[in-house]
Each structure stands twice: as C-alpha cells, then as structure tokens.
mmCIF file of C-alpha atoms in Angstrom:
data_model
loop_
_atom_site.group_PDB
_atom_site.id
_atom_site.type_symbol
_atom_site.label_atom_id
_atom_site.label_comp_id
_atom_site.label_asym_id
_atom_site.label_seq_id
_atom_site.Cartn_x
_atom_site.Cartn_y
_atom_site.Cartn_z
ATOM 1 C CA MET A 9 -14.461 54.303 65.955
ATOM 2 C CA LEU A 10 -17.716 54.181 64.248
ATOM 3 C CA LYS A 11 -17.504 53.745 60.571
ATOM 4 C CA ASN A 12 -19.567 56.018 58.366
ATOM 5 C CA LYS A 13 -22.336 54.075 56.677
ATOM 6 C CA PRO A 14 -23.175 54.926 53.070
ATOM 7 C CA THR A 15 -26.217 57.082 52.984
ATOM 8 C CA SER A 16 -28.983 56.723 50.514
ATOM 9 C CA PRO A 17 -28.916 59.375 47.746
ATOM 10 C CA THR A 18 -31.342 62.228 48.214
ATOM 11 C CA LEU A 19 -34.171 62.054 45.709
ATOM 12 C CA LEU A 20 -34.574 65.299 43.824
ATOM 13 C CA PRO A 21 -37.694 66.424 42.041
ATOM 14 C CA LYS A 22 -37.769 65.831 38.287
ATOM 15 C CA ASP A 23 -37.711 69.566 37.532
ATOM 16 C CA PHE A 24 -34.943 70.323 40.068
ATOM 17 C CA HIS A 25 -32.414 71.279 37.423
ATOM 18 C CA GLN A 26 -34.933 73.411 35.543
ATOM 19 C CA ILE A 27 -35.860 75.251 38.822
ATOM 20 C CA GLN A 28 -32.184 75.680 39.654
ATOM 21 C CA TYR A 29 -31.551 77.087 36.180
ATOM 22 C CA ASP A 30 -34.505 79.498 36.478
ATOM 23 C CA ALA A 31 -33.315 80.669 39.917
ATOM 24 C CA SER A 32 -29.877 81.301 38.522
ATOM 25 C CA LEU A 33 -31.337 83.422 35.782
ATOM 26 C CA ALA A 34 -33.421 85.364 38.317
ATOM 27 C CA SER A 35 -30.502 86.115 40.620
ATOM 28 C CA THR A 36 -28.147 87.226 37.920
ATOM 29 C CA SER A 37 -30.543 89.211 35.796
ATOM 30 C CA PRO A 38 -30.223 92.945 36.727
ATOM 31 C CA GLY A 39 -33.765 93.715 35.868
ATOM 32 C CA LEU A 40 -35.322 90.937 37.784
ATOM 33 C CA HIS A 41 -37.333 93.256 40.080
ATOM 34 C CA THR A 42 -37.726 96.227 37.777
ATOM 35 C CA GLY A 43 -40.698 95.208 35.692
ATOM 36 C CA ALA A 44 -42.079 92.723 33.083
ATOM 37 C CA GLU A 45 -39.267 92.945 30.479
ATOM 38 C CA PRO A 46 -37.015 90.370 32.118
ATOM 39 C CA LEU A 47 -39.920 87.928 32.295
ATOM 40 C CA ALA A 48 -40.527 88.258 28.584
ATOM 41 C CA SER A 49 -36.856 87.490 27.928
ATOM 42 C CA LEU A 50 -37.124 84.422 30.128
ATOM 43 C CA ASN A 51 -40.210 83.205 28.311
ATOM 44 C CA SER A 52 -38.442 83.720 24.966
ATOM 45 C CA GLY A 53 -35.484 81.503 26.049
ATOM 46 C CA ASP A 54 -37.846 78.845 27.331
ATOM 47 C CA THR A 55 -39.638 78.699 23.989
ATOM 48 C CA ALA A 56 -36.375 78.294 22.066
ATOM 49 C CA THR A 57 -35.353 75.485 24.392
ATOM 50 C CA LYS A 58 -38.654 73.718 23.878
ATOM 51 C CA GLU A 59 -38.329 74.040 20.120
ATOM 52 C CA LEU A 60 -34.825 72.630 20.326
ATOM 53 C CA VAL A 61 -36.105 69.722 22.435
ATOM 54 C CA VAL A 62 -38.910 69.110 19.932
ATOM 55 C CA GLU A 63 -36.402 69.132 17.075
ATOM 56 C CA ILE A 64 -34.161 66.738 18.980
ATOM 57 C CA ASN A 65 -37.117 64.435 19.612
ATOM 58 C CA LYS A 66 -37.939 64.463 15.909
ATOM 59 C CA LYS A 67 -34.362 63.563 15.071
ATOM 60 C CA VAL A 68 -34.457 60.812 17.682
ATOM 61 C CA ASP A 69 -37.728 59.458 16.226
ATOM 62 C CA GLN A 70 -36.252 59.521 12.729
ATOM 63 C CA ALA A 71 -33.182 57.739 14.016
ATOM 64 C CA MET A 72 -35.386 55.162 15.731
ATOM 65 C CA GLU A 73 -37.343 54.603 12.493
ATOM 66 C CA ALA A 74 -34.109 54.236 10.575
ATOM 67 C CA MET A 75 -32.897 51.735 13.159
ATOM 68 C CA LYS A 76 -36.151 49.773 12.875
ATOM 69 C CA THR A 77 -35.765 49.693 9.074
ATOM 70 C CA PHE A 78 -32.162 48.638 9.460
ATOM 71 C CA ASP A 79 -33.250 45.908 11.898
ATOM 72 C CA VAL A 80 -35.719 44.599 9.291
ATOM 73 C CA LYS A 81 -33.000 44.545 6.642
ATOM 74 C CA ILE A 82 -30.594 42.857 9.043
ATOM 75 C CA SER A 83 -33.265 40.210 9.756
ATOM 76 C CA ALA A 84 -33.820 39.664 6.024
ATOM 77 C CA LEU A 85 -30.070 39.450 5.477
ATOM 78 C CA ASN A 86 -29.791 36.915 8.272
ATOM 79 C CA SER A 87 -32.558 34.846 6.671
ATOM 80 C CA ARG A 88 -30.820 34.903 3.292
ATOM 81 C CA THR A 89 -27.523 34.049 4.945
ATOM 82 C CA ASP A 90 -29.191 31.044 6.582
ATOM 83 C CA MET A 91 -30.611 29.996 3.209
ATOM 84 C CA LEU A 92 -27.174 30.314 1.591
ATOM 85 C CA GLU A 93 -25.623 28.270 4.364
ATOM 86 C CA ASP A 94 -28.249 25.551 3.833
ATOM 87 C CA LEU A 95 -27.604 25.655 0.077
ATOM 88 C CA ILE A 96 -23.838 25.436 0.555
ATOM 89 C CA ASN A 97 -24.290 22.489 2.899
ATOM 90 C CA SER A 98 -26.581 20.811 0.346
ATOM 91 C CA LEU A 99 -24.027 21.383 -2.444
ATOM 92 C CA ALA A 100 -21.287 20.021 -0.231
ATOM 93 C CA ARG A 101 -23.327 16.862 0.415
ATOM 94 C CA SER A 102 -24.100 16.574 -3.316
ATOM 95 C CA ALA A 103 -20.428 17.022 -4.217
ATOM 96 C CA SER A 104 -19.480 14.356 -1.719
ATOM 97 C CA SER A 105 -22.100 11.996 -3.138
ATOM 98 C CA THR A 106 -20.898 12.738 -6.696
ATOM 99 C CA TYR A 107 -17.311 12.038 -5.701
ATOM 100 C CA VAL A 108 -18.311 8.695 -4.203
ATOM 101 C CA THR A 109 -20.276 7.856 -7.366
ATOM 102 C CA MET A 110 -17.310 8.785 -9.561
ATOM 103 C CA LYS A 111 -15.011 6.594 -7.518
ATOM 104 C CA ASN A 112 -17.466 3.711 -7.849
ATOM 105 C CA GLU A 113 -17.720 4.242 -11.624
ATOM 106 C CA GLN A 114 -13.935 4.374 -11.922
ATOM 107 C CA THR A 115 -13.738 1.078 -10.066
ATOM 108 C CA LYS A 116 -16.371 -0.438 -12.374
ATOM 109 C CA ALA A 117 -14.540 0.918 -15.432
ATOM 110 C CA GLN A 118 -11.326 -0.688 -14.243
ATOM 111 C CA VAL A 119 -13.135 -3.995 -13.754
ATOM 112 C CA ARG A 120 -14.668 -3.737 -17.251
ATOM 113 C CA GLN A 121 -11.305 -2.855 -18.796
ATOM 114 C CA HIS A 122 -9.750 -5.855 -17.102
ATOM 115 C CA ALA A 123 -12.527 -8.055 -18.488
ATOM 116 C CA ILE A 124 -11.969 -6.607 -21.980
ATOM 117 C CA ASP A 125 -8.245 -7.236 -21.728
ATOM 118 C CA CYS A 126 -8.967 -10.823 -20.711
ATOM 119 C CA LEU A 127 -11.305 -11.245 -23.685
ATOM 120 C CA VAL A 128 -8.682 -9.809 -26.042
ATOM 121 C CA ASP A 129 -6.098 -12.227 -24.718
ATOM 122 C CA GLU A 130 -8.567 -15.108 -25.022
ATOM 123 C CA ASN A 131 -9.422 -14.038 -28.575
ATOM 124 C CA LYS A 132 -5.732 -14.010 -29.503
ATOM 125 C CA HIS A 133 -5.363 -17.476 -28.003
ATOM 126 C CA LEU A 134 -8.396 -18.763 -29.930
ATOM 127 C CA SER A 135 -7.151 -17.153 -33.149
ATOM 128 C CA GLY A 136 -3.854 -18.969 -32.706
ATOM 129 C CA ARG A 137 -5.669 -22.237 -32.114
ATOM 130 C CA ILE A 138 -7.818 -21.720 -35.218
ATOM 131 C CA GLU A 139 -4.720 -21.081 -37.323
ATOM 132 C CA GLN A 140 -3.183 -24.296 -36.019
ATOM 133 C CA ILE A 141 -6.347 -26.220 -36.842
ATOM 134 C CA GLU A 142 -6.501 -24.655 -40.302
ATOM 135 C CA LYS A 143 -2.944 -25.774 -41.012
ATOM 136 C CA GLN A 144 -3.841 -29.326 -39.974
ATOM 137 C CA VAL A 145 -7.057 -29.583 -42.010
ATOM 138 C CA GLN A 146 -6.117 -27.472 -45.035
ATOM 139 C CA PRO A 147 -5.717 -30.384 -47.503
ATOM 140 C CA HIS A 148 -9.328 -31.444 -46.831
ATOM 141 C CA ALA A 149 -10.831 -27.989 -46.318
ATOM 142 C CA LEU A 150 -13.108 -25.890 -48.492
ATOM 143 C CA ARG A 151 -14.246 -22.308 -48.187
ATOM 144 C CA ILE A 152 -17.826 -21.377 -49.001
ATOM 145 C CA HIS A 153 -18.636 -17.715 -49.513
ATOM 146 C CA GLY A 154 -22.108 -16.257 -49.924
ATOM 147 C CA LEU A 155 -24.113 -18.587 -47.660
ATOM 148 C CA PRO A 156 -26.590 -16.335 -45.801
ATOM 149 C CA GLU A 157 -26.036 -15.846 -42.085
ATOM 150 C CA GLU A 158 -27.923 -18.252 -39.787
ATOM 151 C CA GLU A 159 -29.148 -20.255 -42.781
ATOM 152 C CA GLU A 160 -27.619 -23.379 -41.249
ATOM 153 C CA GLY A 161 -29.720 -23.273 -38.098
ATOM 154 C CA GLN A 162 -28.296 -25.008 -35.043
ATOM 155 C CA ASP A 163 -25.874 -27.454 -36.721
ATOM 156 C CA LEU A 164 -23.654 -26.225 -39.551
ATOM 157 C CA VAL A 165 -22.132 -29.674 -40.204
ATOM 158 C CA VAL A 166 -25.484 -31.420 -40.703
ATOM 159 C CA PHE A 167 -26.692 -28.550 -42.870
ATOM 160 C CA LEU A 168 -23.638 -28.696 -45.171
ATOM 161 C CA GLU A 169 -23.882 -32.466 -45.628
ATOM 162 C CA LYS A 170 -27.383 -31.946 -47.075
ATOM 163 C CA TRP A 171 -26.847 -28.542 -48.691
ATOM 164 C CA LEU A 172 -23.677 -29.257 -50.686
ATOM 165 C CA PRO A 173 -25.115 -32.157 -52.753
ATOM 166 C CA ALA A 174 -28.334 -30.201 -53.337
ATOM 167 C CA VAL A 175 -26.749 -26.937 -54.472
ATOM 168 C CA LEU A 176 -24.110 -28.767 -56.562
ATOM 169 C CA LYS A 177 -26.617 -31.264 -58.040
ATOM 170 C CA LEU A 178 -24.541 -34.236 -56.923
ATOM 171 C CA ASP A 179 -25.953 -37.739 -56.514
ATOM 172 C CA THR A 180 -24.599 -38.860 -53.139
ATOM 173 C CA ARG A 181 -27.082 -41.587 -52.278
ATOM 174 C CA ASP A 182 -24.414 -44.322 -52.556
ATOM 175 C CA ASP A 183 -21.435 -42.148 -51.673
ATOM 176 C CA PRO A 184 -22.428 -39.444 -49.179
ATOM 177 C CA ILE A 185 -20.267 -36.418 -48.443
ATOM 178 C CA VAL A 186 -19.090 -36.389 -44.836
ATOM 179 C CA VAL A 187 -18.221 -33.067 -43.198
ATOM 180 C CA GLN A 188 -16.115 -33.551 -40.077
ATOM 181 C CA ARG A 189 -16.404 -29.992 -38.798
ATOM 182 C CA ALA A 190 -17.287 -26.539 -40.024
ATOM 183 C CA TYR A 191 -17.337 -22.976 -38.753
ATOM 184 C CA ARG A 192 -17.914 -19.447 -39.903
ATOM 185 C CA VAL A 193 -14.829 -17.257 -40.010
ATOM 186 C CA SER A 194 -14.958 -14.486 -37.442
ATOM 187 C CA GLY A 195 -15.436 -11.165 -39.225
ATOM 188 C CA LYS A 196 -13.134 -8.364 -38.102
ATOM 189 C CA GLU A 197 -15.153 -5.827 -40.068
ATOM 190 C CA PRO A 198 -18.566 -4.751 -38.703
ATOM 191 C CA LYS A 199 -21.535 -5.727 -40.877
ATOM 192 C CA THR A 200 -22.679 -2.702 -42.841
ATOM 193 C CA ASN A 201 -25.770 -4.330 -44.381
ATOM 194 C CA ALA A 202 -28.014 -7.348 -43.945
ATOM 195 C CA ASN A 203 -26.673 -9.077 -47.102
ATOM 196 C CA GLN A 204 -23.152 -9.444 -45.736
ATOM 197 C CA CYS A 205 -22.181 -12.883 -44.487
ATOM 198 C CA ARG A 206 -19.104 -14.576 -43.123
ATOM 199 C CA THR A 207 -17.189 -17.234 -45.013
ATOM 200 C CA VAL A 208 -17.781 -20.859 -44.026
ATOM 201 C CA VAL A 209 -14.796 -23.207 -43.693
ATOM 202 C CA ALA A 210 -15.678 -26.914 -43.973
ATOM 203 C CA ARG A 211 -13.319 -29.802 -43.235
ATOM 204 C CA LEU A 212 -14.243 -32.902 -45.253
ATOM 205 C CA ALA A 213 -13.549 -36.418 -44.023
ATOM 206 C CA GLU A 214 -12.194 -37.581 -47.392
ATOM 207 C CA PHE A 215 -9.878 -35.710 -49.754
ATOM 208 C CA ARG A 216 -11.730 -37.253 -52.717
ATOM 209 C CA ASP A 217 -14.931 -35.549 -51.514
ATOM 210 C CA LYS A 218 -13.156 -32.237 -51.813
ATOM 211 C CA GLU A 219 -11.985 -33.105 -55.320
ATOM 212 C CA ARG A 220 -15.463 -34.254 -56.312
ATOM 213 C CA ILE A 221 -16.999 -30.984 -55.092
ATOM 214 C CA LEU A 222 -14.407 -28.815 -56.863
ATOM 215 C CA GLN A 223 -14.871 -30.721 -60.122
ATOM 216 C CA GLN A 224 -18.620 -30.148 -59.953
ATOM 217 C CA VAL A 225 -18.046 -26.465 -59.169
ATOM 218 C CA GLU A 226 -15.859 -26.176 -62.250
ATOM 219 C CA LYS A 227 -18.499 -27.911 -64.330
ATOM 220 C CA LEU A 228 -21.383 -25.744 -63.143
ATOM 221 C CA LYS A 229 -19.360 -22.506 -63.513
ATOM 222 C CA THR A 230 -22.014 -20.472 -61.701
ATOM 223 C CA ILE A 231 -23.640 -21.501 -58.412
ATOM 224 C CA THR A 232 -26.558 -19.653 -56.890
ATOM 225 C CA TYR A 233 -28.596 -20.149 -53.726
ATOM 226 C CA LYS A 234 -31.744 -18.151 -53.084
ATOM 227 C CA ASN A 235 -30.812 -15.933 -56.047
ATOM 228 C CA LYS A 236 -27.422 -15.108 -54.538
ATOM 229 C CA PRO A 237 -24.044 -16.175 -55.970
ATOM 230 C CA ILE A 238 -22.098 -18.812 -54.060
ATOM 231 C CA LEU A 239 -18.337 -19.296 -54.285
ATOM 232 C CA ILE A 240 -16.793 -22.639 -53.306
ATOM 233 C CA PHE A 241 -13.012 -22.915 -53.478
ATOM 234 C CA PRO A 242 -10.097 -24.690 -51.757
ATOM 235 C CA ASP A 243 -8.914 -23.341 -48.473
ATOM 236 C CA ILE A 244 -6.296 -20.661 -48.968
ATOM 237 C CA PRO A 245 -2.691 -21.768 -48.573
ATOM 238 C CA LYS A 246 -0.674 -20.194 -45.790
ATOM 239 C CA GLU A 247 1.522 -18.467 -48.386
ATOM 240 C CA PHE A 248 -1.467 -16.394 -49.563
ATOM 241 C CA LYS A 249 -2.039 -15.042 -46.082
ATOM 242 C CA GLU A 250 1.643 -14.288 -45.674
ATOM 243 C CA ALA A 251 1.680 -12.409 -48.987
ATOM 244 C CA PHE A 252 -1.372 -10.437 -47.888
ATOM 245 C CA MET A 253 0.370 -9.555 -44.619
ATOM 246 C CA LEU A 254 3.255 -7.991 -46.545
ATOM 247 C CA PHE A 255 0.867 -5.291 -47.763
ATOM 248 C CA ASP A 256 -0.681 -4.718 -44.329
ATOM 249 C CA ARG A 257 0.222 -1.168 -43.251
ATOM 250 C CA THR A 258 -2.000 -0.984 -40.143
ATOM 251 C CA PRO A 259 -0.091 -0.062 -36.965
ATOM 252 C CA THR A 260 -1.232 -3.150 -35.045
ATOM 253 C CA GLY A 261 -1.152 -5.714 -37.872
ATOM 254 C CA GLU A 262 -4.923 -6.031 -38.315
ATOM 255 C CA MET A 263 -4.633 -8.015 -41.593
ATOM 256 C CA LYS A 264 -6.120 -5.182 -43.656
ATOM 257 C CA ILE A 265 -5.114 -3.439 -46.864
ATOM 258 C CA ALA A 266 -6.305 -0.213 -48.469
ATOM 259 C CA TYR A 267 -8.660 -0.312 -51.452
ATOM 260 C CA SER A 268 -5.867 1.187 -53.539
ATOM 261 C CA GLN A 269 -3.644 -1.869 -52.760
ATOM 262 C CA CYS A 270 -6.154 -4.506 -53.845
ATOM 263 C CA GLY A 271 -4.913 -4.751 -57.442
ATOM 264 C CA ASP A 272 -1.281 -4.995 -56.317
ATOM 265 C CA VAL A 273 -2.089 -7.840 -53.896
ATOM 266 C CA LEU A 274 -4.026 -9.740 -56.583
ATOM 267 C CA ARG A 275 -1.095 -9.431 -58.973
ATOM 268 C CA ALA A 276 1.337 -10.514 -56.241
ATOM 269 C CA LEU A 277 -0.749 -13.692 -55.876
ATOM 270 C CA GLY A 278 -0.360 -14.570 -59.550
ATOM 271 C CA GLN A 279 -3.447 -12.919 -60.995
ATOM 272 C CA ASN A 280 -3.443 -10.223 -63.672
ATOM 273 C CA PRO A 281 -6.692 -8.256 -63.387
ATOM 274 C CA THR A 282 -7.248 -4.974 -65.183
ATOM 275 C CA ASN A 283 -7.874 -1.854 -63.139
ATOM 276 C CA ALA A 284 -11.489 -1.921 -64.348
ATOM 277 C CA GLU A 285 -11.938 -5.475 -63.033
ATOM 278 C CA VAL A 286 -10.481 -4.498 -59.661
ATOM 279 C CA MET A 287 -12.806 -1.504 -59.429
ATOM 280 C CA ARG A 288 -15.794 -3.732 -60.239
ATOM 281 C CA MET A 289 -14.769 -6.123 -57.472
ATOM 282 C CA LEU A 290 -14.613 -3.194 -55.051
ATOM 283 C CA GLY A 291 -18.169 -2.181 -55.905
ATOM 284 C CA LYS A 292 -17.283 0.246 -58.724
ATOM 285 C CA PRO A 293 -16.127 3.145 -56.539
ATOM 286 C CA LYS A 294 -15.827 6.291 -58.633
ATOM 287 C CA PRO A 295 -12.641 8.374 -58.638
ATOM 288 C CA GLU A 296 -14.625 11.496 -57.903
ATOM 289 C CA GLY A 297 -17.207 12.400 -55.280
ATOM 290 C CA LYS A 298 -17.198 10.413 -52.092
ATOM 291 C CA PHE A 299 -14.628 7.899 -53.439
ATOM 292 C CA THR A 300 -11.708 10.259 -53.827
ATOM 293 C CA GLN A 301 -8.170 8.936 -54.151
ATOM 294 C CA SER A 302 -7.651 9.888 -50.522
ATOM 295 C CA LYS A 303 -10.505 7.587 -49.473
ATOM 296 C CA MET A 304 -9.201 4.817 -51.729
ATOM 297 C CA ASN A 305 -6.045 5.031 -49.616
ATOM 298 C CA THR A 306 -7.893 5.036 -46.281
ATOM 299 C CA LYS A 307 -10.854 2.663 -46.847
ATOM 300 C CA MET A 308 -9.732 -0.758 -45.631
ATOM 301 C CA LEU A 309 -10.345 -4.357 -46.711
ATOM 302 C CA ASP A 310 -9.720 -7.384 -44.460
ATOM 303 C CA PHE A 311 -8.386 -10.765 -45.541
ATOM 304 C CA GLU A 312 -11.688 -12.642 -45.357
ATOM 305 C CA THR A 313 -13.365 -10.032 -47.584
ATOM 306 C CA PHE A 314 -10.449 -10.173 -50.007
ATOM 307 C CA LEU A 315 -10.534 -13.973 -50.485
ATOM 308 C CA PRO A 316 -13.799 -14.128 -52.510
ATOM 309 C CA MET A 317 -12.434 -11.364 -54.752
ATOM 310 C CA LEU A 318 -9.278 -13.401 -55.342
ATOM 311 C CA GLN A 319 -11.330 -16.497 -56.152
ATOM 312 C CA HIS A 320 -13.606 -14.561 -58.495
ATOM 313 C CA ILE A 321 -10.669 -13.086 -60.401
ATOM 314 C CA ALA A 322 -8.979 -16.511 -60.578
ATOM 315 C CA ARG A 323 -12.121 -18.141 -61.946
ATOM 316 C CA ALA A 324 -12.677 -15.337 -64.435
ATOM 317 C CA LYS A 325 -9.116 -15.846 -65.632
ATOM 318 C CA ASP A 326 -9.739 -19.569 -66.161
ATOM 319 C CA GLN A 327 -13.158 -19.091 -67.760
ATOM 320 C CA GLY A 328 -12.333 -16.096 -69.926
ATOM 321 C CA THR A 329 -13.922 -12.684 -69.806
ATOM 322 C CA TYR A 330 -16.571 -11.094 -71.997
ATOM 323 C CA GLU A 331 -13.846 -9.229 -73.890
ATOM 324 C CA ASP A 332 -11.913 -12.487 -74.451
ATOM 325 C CA PHE A 333 -14.928 -14.220 -76.023
ATOM 326 C CA VAL A 334 -15.833 -11.241 -78.188
ATOM 327 C CA GLU A 335 -12.247 -10.958 -79.478
ATOM 328 C CA GLY A 336 -12.231 -14.675 -80.263
ATOM 329 C CA LEU A 337 -15.451 -14.463 -82.291
ATOM 330 C CA ARG A 338 -14.380 -11.252 -84.062
ATOM 331 C CA VAL A 339 -11.887 -13.394 -86.017
ATOM 332 C CA PHE A 340 -14.880 -14.880 -87.887
ATOM 333 C CA ASP A 341 -16.431 -11.467 -88.589
ATOM 334 C CA LYS A 342 -15.295 -11.159 -92.212
ATOM 335 C CA GLU A 343 -17.539 -8.180 -92.971
ATOM 336 C CA GLY A 344 -16.615 -6.296 -89.808
ATOM 337 C CA ASN A 345 -20.288 -5.623 -89.051
ATOM 338 C CA GLY A 346 -20.490 -7.362 -85.652
ATOM 339 C CA THR A 347 -21.996 -10.636 -86.950
ATOM 340 C CA VAL A 348 -20.812 -14.130 -87.809
ATOM 341 C CA MET A 349 -22.484 -16.833 -89.855
ATOM 342 C CA GLY A 350 -24.499 -19.255 -87.698
ATOM 343 C CA ALA A 351 -23.354 -22.257 -89.726
ATOM 344 C CA GLU A 352 -19.697 -21.336 -89.248
ATOM 345 C CA LEU A 353 -20.182 -20.891 -85.510
ATOM 346 C CA ARG A 354 -21.897 -24.293 -85.311
ATOM 347 C CA HIS A 355 -18.917 -25.889 -87.021
ATOM 348 C CA VAL A 356 -16.473 -24.240 -84.589
ATOM 349 C CA LEU A 357 -18.433 -25.350 -81.504
ATOM 350 C CA VAL A 358 -18.652 -29.017 -82.529
ATOM 351 C CA THR A 359 -15.093 -29.380 -83.830
ATOM 352 C CA LEU A 360 -12.751 -27.142 -81.803
ATOM 353 C CA GLY A 361 -11.746 -27.039 -78.133
ATOM 354 C CA GLU A 362 -14.152 -28.763 -75.747
ATOM 355 C CA LYS A 363 -16.388 -30.210 -78.432
ATOM 356 C CA MET A 364 -20.149 -29.876 -77.965
ATOM 357 C CA THR A 365 -22.801 -32.186 -79.347
ATOM 358 C CA GLU A 366 -25.070 -30.944 -82.106
ATOM 359 C CA SER A 367 -28.058 -30.969 -79.762
ATOM 360 C CA GLU A 368 -26.141 -28.827 -77.234
ATOM 361 C CA VAL A 369 -25.191 -26.396 -79.995
ATOM 362 C CA GLU A 370 -28.776 -26.139 -81.226
ATOM 363 C CA GLN A 371 -29.998 -25.492 -77.708
ATOM 364 C CA LEU A 372 -27.308 -22.852 -77.193
ATOM 365 C CA MET A 373 -28.003 -21.022 -80.460
ATOM 366 C CA SER A 374 -31.784 -21.240 -80.342
ATOM 367 C CA GLY A 375 -33.291 -17.851 -81.199
ATOM 368 C CA GLN A 376 -29.933 -16.179 -81.818
ATOM 369 C CA GLU A 377 -29.868 -16.188 -85.663
ATOM 370 C CA ASP A 378 -31.478 -13.460 -87.758
ATOM 371 C CA ALA A 379 -33.314 -13.917 -91.066
ATOM 372 C CA ASN A 380 -29.989 -14.162 -92.917
ATOM 373 C CA GLY A 381 -28.632 -16.888 -90.654
ATOM 374 C CA CYS A 382 -26.200 -14.456 -88.953
ATOM 375 C CA ILE A 383 -25.556 -13.988 -85.228
ATOM 376 C CA ASN A 384 -24.638 -10.759 -83.440
ATOM 377 C CA TYR A 385 -21.726 -12.229 -81.501
ATOM 378 C CA GLU A 386 -21.599 -9.508 -78.786
ATOM 379 C CA ALA A 387 -25.260 -10.177 -77.930
ATOM 380 C CA PHE A 388 -24.567 -13.924 -78.200
ATOM 381 C CA VAL A 389 -21.704 -13.736 -75.673
ATOM 382 C CA LYS A 390 -23.849 -11.683 -73.262
ATOM 383 C CA HIS A 391 -26.626 -14.274 -73.592
ATOM 384 C CA ILE A 392 -24.236 -17.120 -72.769
ATOM 385 C CA MET A 393 -22.541 -15.401 -69.839
ATOM 386 C CA SER A 394 -25.844 -14.355 -68.267
ATOM 387 C CA GLY A 395 -27.190 -17.769 -68.106
#
C-alpha cells in the first residue's frame, strides 16, 4: 500500500477571510439584490470595523511605548543592581581586610601586654634588690633632697664628691669625702612641674664622713643651691617605712597616703606639728574651693615626697619656730609694746644658752635698734630666720 504523503498547505490570499466574510453577508442578506440599501449597511459595518482596528492599533502602540519605557527602567534598575553588587563586594573585601587588621592589632596588643608584664616583674625584682642594698648601706647613707634633675651630668658619684664639700663649705683637701655609690630614687608620682626632682641617696665610704656632713648641715641650718633649698639628712630607718605602710590604704599597696593623713603619720613618727604647719608643708591647700575635704582625702602623697616633709618638720622642731622665738623674747617685753631693750638682749645672747661673742652679737643686731635703743623683737626674729 502506498502511504499518503503530507501535502503542502494551500496558500490563501491575504484577504481570503475578509472575502469569505463579505460573501457570507451577501448570501444571507435578504435585500442583497433589491437595491443599494444593503450595500450602505455593508459599508457602515466595514467602517466600524476599521475604526475598531485603528483603536486597537493605538492601544497596541501605547502598550509598545509603555513596554519600551519599562525596558528602559528595567535596564536602569539592572545597572543600579550591578553597582550595588560591586559596592557590596567592595564592603565585603574591606570588612575582611579590617578583620585581618584587627586580628593583627590584637596580636600586637598581646605582645605589648606581655612585655609590660615582664617589665613590671623586672621592676618588682629591682625594687626588692634596691631595698636589700639600702638595708646594707643604711649606716653610711645620706639622702639629699632638692638637687635639680640632671644637674650631676653623666656621673652622680663624681659630682657629689665635688658638690658636697662646696655646698657645705667643708675643707676636704687633706681629708676628701669618698662616695662609693649614689642613685636617684625612682619616683612613683609623675612630675607635675619642671622644679620637681627625685631624692638622691648617697653611700659614703666612711661613717665619719657621714657624721662630718651632718654636723656641718646642723651648723649651717639652711643650705641652698642655685637659690633652691637643699635638705641633707640620714637615710630613713626601715621602721619609718613600715610605719608609713600602716597608713597606706591603696588597694595594691602603692606606698601612698592621703593628704588628710599626713599629720597623723608625722605624729606617729615622733613629731608634733600643728595643723597649720602640716598645711604649709602640703603647699597651703585651702579648705574651700578646689581643695575640699573630699580632695584632701583623695589626693595622694608617696613615701619619697613625704620624707623631705618629715625632715623639715624634724629640723624645725630642733631649731625652734618663729612662734617659739617670739614667745621667748616676749618675756623681756616689760612694757608689753612689742619691743625689748637692745642692751638686755645683748646680755642674754652672750651669757645664756649657746653663747655668742660680742662681735657676733653686734653683727646680728646691726641696724635693728631704734633711736631709744629698743628692738622690735617680732621684726628681729623675722630678720634672723630669713637670713
């Protein structure tokens, strides 16, 4: 049997359906052959169809324009989406880089903290060694307070061997002072001004050199260097430091006391200063304003700063204060007018206590007597203590 082959589709004219539609209208219309009226009706339907087609075309064109506009917006949105993707990728890379940097910094911080811990441990070890050395050399050691920082240059020992005789006015040509070693005490408090300086501890080779220096200090009473007061005193016994530690209320035992405790510590160490003297030693802080009682309880003082205050109070106790001298001279003020007779004061100075020579008395009283031979003893005491 022969199989039927698929035949090619018959090609119809473009207007085939329109012709078929028109023929259908012609065959079904009852008045197709009766005159012109059916033709007019046909033309009217054709016009409506054309108008409908035109309207549809307009709608299609509008839809096409809307689609073109939408395509443009879609393209713009795609561009912005690409930009956002690039930005997100850039931020991701930046975040990754930041994370790596943070990890590196954390590692460095850990290394630095380890180094700090090592330094703290080393500092504690050195502090212990210094305390051991101080215990060994204490009988021959002196403390010098007020020597400007870096005044000694490169060698503190050589400087002190020349400086001590000069500042104390000692003749050491035949019997020189030998300093075995010396160092500045490490300050735990930060320097708040350029005039602050650390205490110098000097270990002398001979105990008699220490005694000779202290005797000269006692004789001179006041020592100055470059217009600044200098204090030279024996190294502090261990018991003083232990007594100071009893008043230390810092959580980690930093060897500090509050300003408000200073008077109590001085009295615990055998001194008896007045509150006014303590306040003067602390720089005359006022009870009001910035030096409130609360700040007196919180502002701290370390041991090395406290030592010169202790020495000053001790020396003032031995030497007598301005009030002590005035009260002593007031005994000779028979008139109660603040003056004493110059002749009577001369007699007291050359006959009582540490007797002075007549030439020393004349030098001391030069220019102090008024026309009546009387001396204002308050002004006299101020004159003596100032110079």
